Amino acid sequence: MKNLTRCAIAITLAAAIIGVAVFFALGGADPVKKLMKEHPYVFEAGKTIGTERQDSYSHKDGCVYISYPETKNESTDQAVAAYLSGVKAEFDQYLTDHPQEEGAERQIPRLVFDYKTEQTDAYCALTCFYEITPLDENGTGTAAASGQQTYYLGENDEILDLDGVLGENTEKKIDLMLKNSGLTTADLQTFTIEGDQLVLRWEDAEKELSVSDVERASLIDPDQPMIALTFDDGPGKYSRQFADLLAEYNGHATFFVLGMNVPNFADSLKYVYDMGNEIGSHTMRHKNLNKLSKEGIRTELDDAAEAIYDAIGAYPTLVRTPYGNANDTVMSVIDGPMIKWSVDTEDWKSRDAQAVKAEVLNNIQDGDIVLMHEIYKSTYDGLAMAIKELADQGYQFVTVSELMQYRGVEAEKKIYRNFYPEES
Ligand code: ZN
């Protein structure tokens, strides 16, 4: 009898132990483990950087899911580790601040730290992100805290700076663009790129710039003299040559083109634009706008704008009317600044390279807008001679819009002839 009792007790105990073991193995006892078993977080798939390290565990009254990359670069790993450790500390603080309340529905805080990657020709964007979410027993809840950090990595997984991501001189260009704000890239904390939007973050400031604006900006010294060369009546067979010549001097110019010429030289115009030059409107058909009705004027402007848009994917913001003619009716129709000039090379009259060169050099001063026509070989030859001397004198070659910007002028609907520095 005794043996039988012992046996029964032993069997009962064994059953109990197995039962408890099975119970725990199924995660039944601990609501955190139960939740993790029934509603696990699924990590992002398709990561292309490094070796993925995953971990998931219960932590105090919450649960944690972590995935991070181990890359080829130690500094990158350290940066990610530092970010992760800050996030873990934030989760601990969250658990301390949000204890399970007596009698309230059970909430299980979950920390997810995961990452995703996006490869481009220039870099791989590694975005680490996290979310702290109190979950109910069905595994649903709304994030209480979240954040993300993007690292732009080069060929060896090293973290790239702005120049590394967007090209040489990007930081210098941005510093010039921000020169009035007191912000510089030297103390920049982080940046992110989404499409054409570049977001720069400092400790207590944030600034948004357009990536294409930055890429197209001239690298110029605002304290050195600058002029805006302008070329009318194109695009034409010399357009590319003018753009190449300017590029040799790290320069840009404004091309006031005729809409009617654009279809024949659409590729050249795109080339000129892609080189960082500005494309303005010289109207559609080179008519004397002073003699047109309002509708006639509007048609000339709208047709040119559409032709330009079709070729380069951007609308012109500046207009130069044929012959510079702009009476009150014309000005009432033009939607923005009308750009005349302060130096007239009369290249169309002389058709002589030496004369063009002399007209530019003899009359130039800081802030001038120089009128030329891109349809004459003599203009190209004259400019090729003049631009070297101008560069030697310290002149920088900027677009009309850049000149306006560096001289602190807000574009208005009126006629501009120059952008001289305020002192003169
Ligand atoms: Zn013209």
GROMACS .gro file of C-alpha atoms and ligand atoms in nm:
model
  425
    1MET     CA    1   0.000   0.000   0.000
    2LYS     CA    2   0.276   0.235   0.096
    3ASN     CA    3   0.459   0.163  -0.224
    4LEU     CA    4   0.149   0.226  -0.423
    5THR     CA    5   0.095   0.561  -0.248
    6ARG     CA    6   0.458   0.656  -0.312
    7CYS     CA    7   0.419   0.555  -0.667
    8ALA     CA    8   0.103   0.762  -0.706
    9ILE     CA    9   0.270   1.064  -0.547
   10ALA     CA   10   0.571   1.022  -0.772
   11ILE     CA   11   0.351   0.999  -1.080
   12THR     CA   12   0.148   1.298  -0.973
   13LEU     CA   13   0.464   1.497  -0.907
   14ALA     CA   14   0.616   1.396  -1.236
   15ALA     CA   15   0.297   1.489  -1.416
   16ALA     CA   16   0.290   1.820  -1.236
   17ILE     CA   17   0.651   1.894  -1.324
   18ILE     CA   18   0.595   1.798  -1.687
   19GLY     CA   19   0.278   2.002  -1.692
   20VAL     CA   20   0.450   2.306  -1.550
   21ALA     CA   21   0.740   2.256  -1.790
   22VAL     CA   22   0.501   2.229  -2.082
   23PHE     CA   23   0.308   2.528  -1.951
   24PHE     CA   24   0.624   2.740  -1.936
   25ALA     CA   25   0.752   2.603  -2.263
   26LEU     CA   26   0.432   2.720  -2.427
   27GLY     CA   27   0.481   3.054  -2.262
   28GLY     CA   28   0.162   3.026  -2.067
   29ALA     CA   29   0.287   3.147  -1.733
   30ASP     CA   30   0.454   3.469  -1.831
   31PRO     CA   31   0.226   3.705  -2.021
   32VAL     CA   32   0.529   3.867  -2.183
   33LYS     CA   33   0.656   3.536  -2.320
   34LYS     CA   34   0.305   3.437  -2.419
   35LEU     CA   35   0.267   3.757  -2.616
   36MET     CA   36   0.608   3.714  -2.779
   37LYS     CA   37   0.514   3.363  -2.881
   38GLU     CA   38   0.173   3.450  -3.016
   39HIS     CA   39   0.250   3.787  -3.170
   40PRO     CA   40   0.617   3.806  -3.258
   41TYR     CA   41   0.759   4.108  -3.435
   42VAL     CA   42   0.870   4.025  -3.786
   43PHE     CA   43   1.199   4.190  -3.878
   44GLU     CA   44   1.243   4.384  -4.199
   45ALA     CA   45   1.356   4.166  -4.486
   46GLY     CA   46   1.590   4.230  -4.778
   47LYS     CA   47   1.867   4.415  -4.597
   48THR     CA   48   2.176   4.460  -4.809
   49ILE     CA   49   2.436   4.589  -4.562
   50GLY     CA   50   2.654   4.381  -4.334
   51THR     CA   51   2.558   4.067  -4.146
   52GLU     CA   52   2.230   4.091  -3.966
   53ARG     CA   53   2.233   4.025  -3.590
   54GLN     CA   54   1.895   3.949  -3.438
   55ASP     CA   55   1.786   3.908  -3.083
   56SER     CA   56   1.455   3.895  -2.899
   57TYR     CA   57   1.401   3.858  -2.526
   58SER     CA   58   1.179   3.960  -2.243
   59HIS     CA   59   1.304   4.248  -2.035
   60LYS     CA   60   1.146   4.344  -1.702
   61ASP     CA   61   0.774   4.380  -1.787
   62GLY     CA   62   0.837   4.430  -2.153
   63CYS     CA   63   0.978   4.259  -2.457
   64VAL     CA   64   1.259   4.353  -2.687
   65TYR     CA   65   1.328   4.283  -3.054
   66ILE     CA   66   1.661   4.395  -3.189
   67SER     CA   67   1.814   4.366  -3.532
   68TYR     CA   68   2.128   4.552  -3.634
   69PRO     CA   69   2.397   4.509  -3.898
   70GLU     CA   70   2.754   4.411  -3.839
   71THR     CA   71   2.934   4.592  -4.118
   72LYS     CA   72   3.283   4.599  -4.267
   73ASN     CA   73   3.349   4.923  -4.083
   74GLU     CA   74   3.415   4.950  -3.712
   75SER     CA   75   3.319   5.317  -3.681
   76THR     CA   76   2.987   5.248  -3.847
   77ASP     CA   77   2.922   4.960  -3.606
   78GLN     CA   78   3.013   5.186  -3.315
   79ALA     CA   79   2.777   5.456  -3.435
   80VAL     CA   80   2.491   5.206  -3.464
   81ALA     CA   81   2.579   5.056  -3.124
   82ALA     CA   82   2.576   5.401  -2.965
   83TYR     CA   83   2.236   5.474  -3.116
   84LEU     CA   84   2.103   5.135  -2.998
   85SER     CA   85   2.231   5.186  -2.647
   86GLY     CA   86   2.056   5.524  -2.629
   87VAL     CA   87   1.735   5.360  -2.745
   88LYS     CA   88   1.766   5.084  -2.483
   89ALA     CA   89   1.811   5.346  -2.213
   90GLU     CA   90   1.501   5.521  -2.339
   91PHE     CA   91   1.308   5.193  -2.316
   92ASP     CA   92   1.425   5.138  -1.958
   93GLN     CA   93   1.311   5.486  -1.872
   94TYR     CA   94   0.977   5.414  -2.038
   95LEU     CA   95   0.932   5.097  -1.827
   96THR     CA   96   1.011   5.292  -1.510
   97ASP     CA   97   0.771   5.570  -1.604
   98HIS     CA   98   0.487   5.336  -1.704
   99PRO     CA   99   0.448   5.061  -1.440
  100GLN     CA  100   0.163   4.812  -1.480
  101GLU     CA  101  -0.130   4.962  -1.295
  102GLU     CA  102  -0.322   4.750  -1.047
  103GLY     CA  103  -0.648   4.624  -1.196
  104ALA     CA  104  -0.592   4.792  -1.530
  105GLU     CA  105  -0.581   4.588  -1.850
  106ARG     CA  106  -0.238   4.436  -1.890
  107GLN     CA  107  -0.012   4.634  -2.122
  108ILE     CA  108   0.318   4.490  -2.235
  109PRO     CA  109   0.564   4.750  -2.362
  110ARG     CA  110   0.758   4.633  -2.663
  111LEU     CA  111   1.081   4.777  -2.797
  112VAL     CA  112   1.159   4.715  -3.161
  113PHE     CA  113   1.497   4.820  -3.300
  114ASP     CA  114   1.533   4.728  -3.663
  115TYR     CA  115   1.692   4.860  -3.981
  116LYS     CA  116   1.644   4.882  -4.354
  117THR     CA  117   1.877   4.962  -4.640
  118GLU     CA  118   1.844   5.141  -4.971
  119GLN     CA  119   2.118   5.121  -5.230
  120THR     CA  120   2.185   5.398  -5.483
  121ASP     CA  121   2.475   5.451  -5.723
  122ALA     CA  122   2.643   5.686  -5.480
  123TYR     CA  123   2.579   5.526  -5.140
  124CYS     CA  124   2.381   5.281  -4.933
  125ALA     CA  125   2.136   5.445  -4.698
  126LEU     CA  126   2.118   5.249  -4.373
  127THR     CA  127   1.821   5.354  -4.164
  128CYS     CA  128   1.801   5.226  -3.807
  129PHE     CA  129   1.462   5.283  -3.652
  130TYR     CA  130   1.291   5.203  -3.326
  131GLU     CA  131   0.947   5.199  -3.175
  132ILE     CA  132   0.827   5.163  -2.818
  133THR     CA  133   0.471   5.032  -2.816
  134PRO     CA  134   0.252   4.920  -2.526
  135LEU     CA  135   0.071   4.612  -2.653
  136ASP     CA  136  -0.253   4.450  -2.537
  137GLU     CA  137  -0.287   4.072  -2.526
  138ASN     CA  138  -0.375   4.067  -2.897
  139GLY     CA  139  -0.042   4.222  -2.979
  140THR     CA  140  -0.185   4.552  -3.090
  141GLY     CA  141  -0.105   4.898  -2.968
  142THR     CA  142  -0.002   5.246  -3.075
  143ALA     CA  143   0.360   5.354  -3.066
  144ALA     CA  144   0.438   5.571  -2.765
  145ALA     CA  145   0.781   5.670  -2.890
  146SER     CA  146   0.973   5.623  -3.209
  147GLY     CA  147   1.272   5.753  -3.397
  148GLN     CA  148   1.514   5.680  -3.672
  149GLN     CA  149   1.865   5.754  -3.782
  150THR     CA  150   1.996   5.725  -4.135
  151TYR     CA  151   2.362   5.664  -4.213
  152TYR     CA  152   2.489   5.706  -4.568
  153LEU     CA  153   2.755   5.445  -4.628
  154GLY     CA  154   3.026   5.425  -4.892
  155GLU     CA  155   3.186   5.129  -5.063
  156ASN     CA  156   3.350   4.999  -4.745
  157ASP     CA  157   3.047   5.067  -4.528
  158GLU     CA  158   3.212   5.385  -4.398
  159ILE     CA  159   2.982   5.670  -4.297
  160LEU     CA  160   2.986   5.942  -4.564
  161ASP     CA  161   2.964   6.314  -4.500
  162LEU     CA  162   2.763   6.550  -4.720
  163ASP     CA  163   3.042   6.579  -4.977
  164GLY     CA  164   3.066   6.201  -4.991
  165VAL     CA  165   2.695   6.165  -5.052
  166LEU     CA  166   2.615   6.462  -5.277
  167GLY     CA  167   2.952   6.530  -5.435
  168GLU     CA  168   3.256   6.746  -5.392
  169ASN     CA  169   3.210   7.096  -5.251
  170THR     CA  170   2.856   7.029  -5.129
  171GLU     CA  171   2.940   7.151  -4.780
  172LYS     CA  172   3.099   7.469  -4.915
  173LYS     CA  173   2.794   7.534  -5.130
  174ILE     CA  174   2.556   7.479  -4.840
  175ASP     CA  175   2.762   7.708  -4.619
  176LEU     CA  176   2.729   7.978  -4.886
  177MET     CA  177   2.356   7.917  -4.914
  178LEU     CA  178   2.318   7.943  -4.537
  179LYS     CA  179   2.557   8.231  -4.489
  180ASN     CA  180   2.291   8.459  -4.345
  181SER     CA  181   2.148   8.204  -4.105
  182GLY     CA  182   2.450   8.158  -3.879
  183LEU     CA  183   2.439   7.783  -3.946
  184THR     CA  184   2.734   7.596  -4.093
  185THR     CA  185   2.794   7.237  -4.194
  186ALA     CA  186   3.090   7.229  -3.953
  187ASP     CA  187   2.864   7.167  -3.654
  188LEU     CA  188   2.595   6.976  -3.839
  189GLN     CA  189   2.468   6.676  -3.643
  190THR     CA  190   2.275   6.467  -3.894
  191PHE     CA  191   2.119   6.492  -4.234
  192THR     CA  192   1.870   6.288  -4.433
  193ILE     CA  193   1.782   6.279  -4.797
  194GLU     CA  194   1.434   6.191  -4.915
  195GLY     CA  195   1.388   6.233  -5.285
  196ASP     CA  196   1.487   6.591  -5.362
  197GLN     CA  197   1.463   6.700  -5.001
  198LEU     CA  198   1.773   6.742  -4.790
  199VAL     CA  199   1.706   6.790  -4.420
  200LEU     CA  200   1.994   6.926  -4.216
  201ARG     CA  201   1.981   6.902  -3.838
  202TRP     CA  202   2.180   7.093  -3.583
  203GLU     CA  203   2.150   7.067  -3.208
  204ASP     CA  204   1.869   7.320  -3.198
  205ALA     CA  205   1.795   7.400  -3.557
  206GLU     CA  206   1.670   7.229  -3.866
  207LYS     CA  207   1.689   7.341  -4.227
  208GLU     CA  208   1.544   7.200  -4.547
  209LEU     CA  209   1.709   7.246  -4.884
  210SER     CA  210   1.640   7.106  -5.226
  211VAL     CA  211   1.907   6.858  -5.333
  212SER     CA  212   1.892   6.983  -5.692
  213ASP     CA  213   1.936   7.344  -5.576
  214VAL     CA  214   2.244   7.242  -5.381
  215GLU     CA  215   2.384   7.039  -5.669
  216ARG     CA  216   2.326   7.323  -5.913
  217ALA     CA  217   2.455   7.602  -5.691
  218SER     CA  218   2.772   7.777  -5.799
  219LEU     CA  219   3.066   7.750  -5.570
  220ILE     CA  220   3.132   8.117  -5.531
  221ASP     CA  221   3.276   8.355  -5.279
  222PRO     CA  222   3.010   8.613  -5.194
  223ASP     CA  223   3.275   8.868  -5.105
  224GLN     CA  224   3.442   8.855  -5.446
  225PRO     CA  225   3.307   9.037  -5.754
  226MET     CA  226   3.054   8.851  -5.968
  227ILE     CA  227   2.872   8.914  -6.293
  228ALA     CA  228   2.582   8.754  -6.473
  229LEU     CA  229   2.656   8.669  -6.834
  230THR     CA  230   2.335   8.628  -7.032
  231PHE     CA  231   2.282   8.476  -7.373
  232ASP     CA  232   1.974   8.550  -7.583
  233ASP     CA  233   1.805   8.400  -7.887
  234GLY     CA  234   1.912   8.037  -7.843
  235PRO     CA  235   1.919   7.753  -7.798
  236GLY     CA  236   2.136   7.692  -8.099
  237LYS     CA  237   2.435   7.514  -8.238
  238TYR     CA  238   2.683   7.680  -7.999
  239SER     CA  239   2.485   7.625  -7.677
  240ARG     CA  240   2.694   7.333  -7.555
  241GLN     CA  241   3.017   7.517  -7.631
  242PHE     CA  242   2.907   7.813  -7.420
  243ALA     CA  243   2.820   7.580  -7.132
  244ASP     CA  244   3.156   7.402  -7.160
  245LEU     CA  245   3.342   7.732  -7.169
  246LEU     CA  246   3.164   7.850  -6.855
  247ALA     CA  247   3.236   7.522  -6.681
  248GLU     CA  248   3.608   7.569  -6.743
  249TYR     CA  249   3.585   7.875  -6.521
  250ASN     CA  250   3.357   7.711  -6.266
  251GLY     CA  251   3.093   7.948  -6.397
  252HIS     CA  252   2.726   7.953  -6.481
  253ALA     CA  253   2.516   8.189  -6.687
  254THR     CA  254   2.155   8.259  -6.776
  255PHE     CA  255   2.033   8.158  -7.120
  256PHE     CA  256   1.722   8.349  -7.229
  257VAL     CA  257   1.593   8.115  -7.494
  258LEU     CA  258   1.326   8.140  -7.759
  259GLY     CA  259   1.053   7.879  -7.728
  260MET     CA  260   1.043   7.833  -8.105
  261ASN     CA  261   1.409   7.723  -8.110
  262VAL     CA  262   1.376   7.476  -7.825
  263PRO     CA  263   1.239   7.170  -8.013
  264ASN     CA  264   1.534   7.176  -8.255
  265PHE     CA  265   1.792   7.199  -7.978
  266ALA     CA  266   1.612   7.035  -7.687
  267ASP     CA  267   1.906   6.808  -7.601
  268SER     CA  268   2.149   7.099  -7.607
  269LEU     CA  269   1.922   7.299  -7.381
  270LYS     CA  270   1.898   7.010  -7.136
  271TYR     CA  271   2.276   6.981  -7.144
  272VAL     CA  272   2.317   7.351  -7.068
  273TYR     CA  273   2.064   7.325  -6.786
  274ASP     CA  274   2.218   7.011  -6.639
  275MET     CA  275   2.553   7.188  -6.626
  276GLY     CA  276   2.398   7.421  -6.368
  277ASN     CA  277   2.304   7.711  -6.593
  278GLU     CA  278   1.977   7.896  -6.566
  279ILE     CA  279   1.721   7.886  -6.844
  280GLY     CA  280   1.510   8.201  -6.877
  281SER     CA  281   1.237   8.286  -7.123
  282HIS     CA  282   1.295   8.515  -7.420
  283THR     CA  283   0.934   8.445  -7.526
  284MET     CA  284   0.811   8.209  -7.796
  285ARG     CA  285   0.862   8.391  -8.128
  286HIS     CA  286   1.069   8.705  -8.061
  287LYS     CA  287   0.786   8.949  -8.123
  288ASN     CA  288   0.777   9.309  -8.011
  289LEU     CA  289   0.554   9.260  -7.708
  290ASN     CA  290   0.476   9.632  -7.685
  291LYS     CA  291   0.261   9.589  -7.994
  292LEU     CA  292   0.066   9.288  -7.869
  293SER     CA  293  -0.258   9.259  -7.677
  294LYS     CA  294  -0.255   9.112  -7.329
  295GLU     CA  295  -0.364   8.776  -7.468
  296GLY     CA  296  -0.095   8.794  -7.735
  297ILE     CA  297   0.170   8.865  -7.473
  298ARG     CA  298   0.043   8.585  -7.251
  299THR     CA  299   0.055   8.339  -7.541
  300GLU     CA  300   0.415   8.434  -7.615
  301LEU     CA  301   0.512   8.376  -7.253
  302ASP     CA  302   0.306   8.061  -7.192
  303ASP     CA  303   0.413   7.888  -7.513
  304ALA     CA  304   0.779   7.952  -7.434
  305ALA     CA  305   0.737   7.830  -7.076
  306GLU     CA  306   0.581   7.503  -7.197
  307ALA     CA  307   0.849   7.451  -7.461
  308ILE     CA  308   1.120   7.501  -7.201
  309TYR     CA  309   0.944   7.273  -6.955
  310ASP     CA  310   0.916   7.000  -7.217
  311ALA     CA  311   1.292   7.013  -7.273
  312ILE     CA  312   1.433   7.048  -6.923
  313GLY     CA  313   1.150   6.959  -6.685
  314ALA     CA  314   1.145   7.300  -6.519
  315TYR     CA  315   0.964   7.624  -6.589
  316PRO     CA  316   1.163   7.946  -6.636
  317THR     CA  317   1.134   8.196  -6.352
  318LEU     CA  318   1.298   8.487  -6.533
  319VAL     CA  319   1.190   8.664  -6.849
  320ARG     CA  320   1.377   8.886  -7.086
  321THR     CA  321   1.146   9.030  -7.349
  322PRO     CA  322   1.272   9.069  -7.708
  323TYR     CA  323   1.458   9.403  -7.747
  324GLY     CA  324   1.398   9.455  -7.376
  325ASN     CA  325   1.061   9.601  -7.468
  326ALA     CA  326   0.830   9.602  -7.171
  327ASN     CA  327   0.561   9.868  -7.147
  328ASP     CA  328   0.302   9.874  -6.870
  329THR     CA  329   0.079   9.623  -7.048
  330VAL     CA  330   0.370   9.382  -7.089
  331MET     CA  331   0.470   9.423  -6.725
  332SER     CA  332   0.113   9.361  -6.614
  333VAL     CA  333   0.122   9.021  -6.784
  334ILE     CA  334   0.475   8.912  -6.686
  335ASP     CA  335   0.463   8.705  -6.373
  336GLY     CA  336   0.794   8.787  -6.204
  337PRO     CA  337   1.113   8.976  -6.269
  338MET     CA  338   1.197   9.111  -6.614
  339ILE     CA  339   1.572   9.113  -6.669
  340LYS     CA  340   1.740   9.378  -6.882
  341TRP     CA  341   2.116   9.442  -6.881
  342SER     CA  342   2.383   9.693  -6.782
  343VAL     CA  343   2.646   9.594  -7.039
  344ASP     CA  344   2.545   9.564  -7.403
  345THR     CA  345   2.817   9.393  -7.607
  346GLU     CA  346   2.635   9.474  -7.935
  347ASP     CA  347   2.767   9.142  -8.055
  348TRP     CA  348   2.480   9.107  -8.305
  349LYS     CA  349   2.596   9.429  -8.472
  350SER     CA  350   2.973   9.385  -8.472
  351ARG     CA  351   2.989   9.008  -8.531
  352ASP     CA  352   3.351   9.052  -8.435
  353ALA     CA  353   3.528   8.859  -8.161
  354GLN     CA  354   3.776   9.134  -8.073
  355ALA     CA  355   3.495   9.389  -8.048
  356VAL     CA  356   3.293   9.158  -7.822
  357LYS     CA  357   3.596   9.104  -7.602
  358ALA     CA  358   3.661   9.480  -7.578
  359GLU     CA  359   3.297   9.565  -7.503
  360VAL     CA  360   3.293   9.319  -7.213
  361LEU     CA  361   3.630   9.410  -7.064
  362ASN     CA  362   3.606   9.787  -7.100
  363ASN     CA  363   3.275   9.824  -6.926
  364ILE     CA  364   3.257   9.557  -6.662
  365GLN     CA  365   3.194   9.603  -6.290
  366ASP     CA  366   3.081   9.393  -5.998
  367GLY     CA  367   2.709   9.316  -6.030
  368ASP     CA  368   2.676   9.372  -6.403
  369ILE     CA  369   2.435   9.184  -6.627
  370VAL     CA  370   2.601   9.135  -6.964
  371LEU     CA  371   2.391   9.099  -7.279
  372MET     CA  372   2.518   8.863  -7.549
  373HIS     CA  373   2.367   8.633  -7.809
  374GLU     CA  374   2.457   8.267  -7.824
  375ILE     CA  375   2.392   8.228  -8.194
  376TYR     CA  376   2.716   8.383  -8.323
  377LYS     CA  377   3.052   8.215  -8.342
  378SER     CA  378   3.214   8.559  -8.300
  379THR     CA  379   3.039   8.598  -7.965
  380TYR     CA  380   3.175   8.264  -7.849
  381ASP     CA  381   3.528   8.353  -7.962
  382GLY     CA  382   3.510   8.700  -7.806
  383LEU     CA  383   3.381   8.564  -7.478
  384ALA     CA  384   3.643   8.289  -7.473
  385MET     CA  385   3.909   8.564  -7.478
  386ALA     CA  386   3.733   8.795  -7.234
  387ILE     CA  387   3.634   8.534  -6.976
  388LYS     CA  388   3.994   8.438  -6.909
  389GLU     CA  389   4.088   8.797  -6.831
  390LEU     CA  390   3.778   8.846  -6.622
  391ALA     CA  391   3.861   8.535  -6.420
  392ASP     CA  392   4.215   8.664  -6.372
  393GLN     CA  393   4.066   8.988  -6.237
  394GLY     CA  394   3.872   8.781  -5.982
  395TYR     CA  395   3.530   8.790  -6.142
  396GLN     CA  396   3.296   8.499  -6.081
  397PHE     CA  397   3.031   8.400  -6.332
  398VAL     CA  398   2.688   8.340  -6.185
  399THR     CA  399   2.333   8.314  -6.310
  400VAL     CA  400   2.102   8.613  -6.279
  401SER     CA  401   1.908   8.437  -6.003
  402GLU     CA  402   2.229   8.362  -5.813
  403LEU     CA  403   2.346   8.720  -5.850
  404MET     CA  404   2.012   8.835  -5.717
  405GLN     CA  405   2.035   8.591  -5.428
  406TYR     CA  406   2.390   8.685  -5.330
  407ARG     CA  407   2.301   9.052  -5.341
  408GLY     CA  408   2.011   8.984  -5.107
  409VAL     CA  409   1.744   9.090  -5.355
  410GLU     CA  410   1.396   8.937  -5.323
  411ALA     CA  411   1.268   8.884  -5.677
  412GLU     CA  412   0.982   9.122  -5.752
  413LYS     CA  413   0.764   9.183  -6.054
  414LYS     CA  414   0.972   9.464  -6.201
  415ILE     CA  415   1.257   9.546  -6.435
  416TYR     CA  416   1.617   9.478  -6.320
  417ARG     CA  417   1.926   9.598  -6.505
  418ASN     CA  418   2.203   9.507  -6.263
  419PHE     CA  419   2.269   9.392  -5.909
  420TYR     CA  420   2.545   9.624  -5.796
  421PRO     CA  421   2.668   9.591  -5.438
  422GLU     CA  422   2.486   9.830  -5.205
  423GLU     CA  423   2.788  10.056  -5.141
  424SER     CA  424   2.821  10.166  -5.504
  425ZN      ZN  425   1.654   8.860  -7.871
   0.00000   0.00000   0.00000
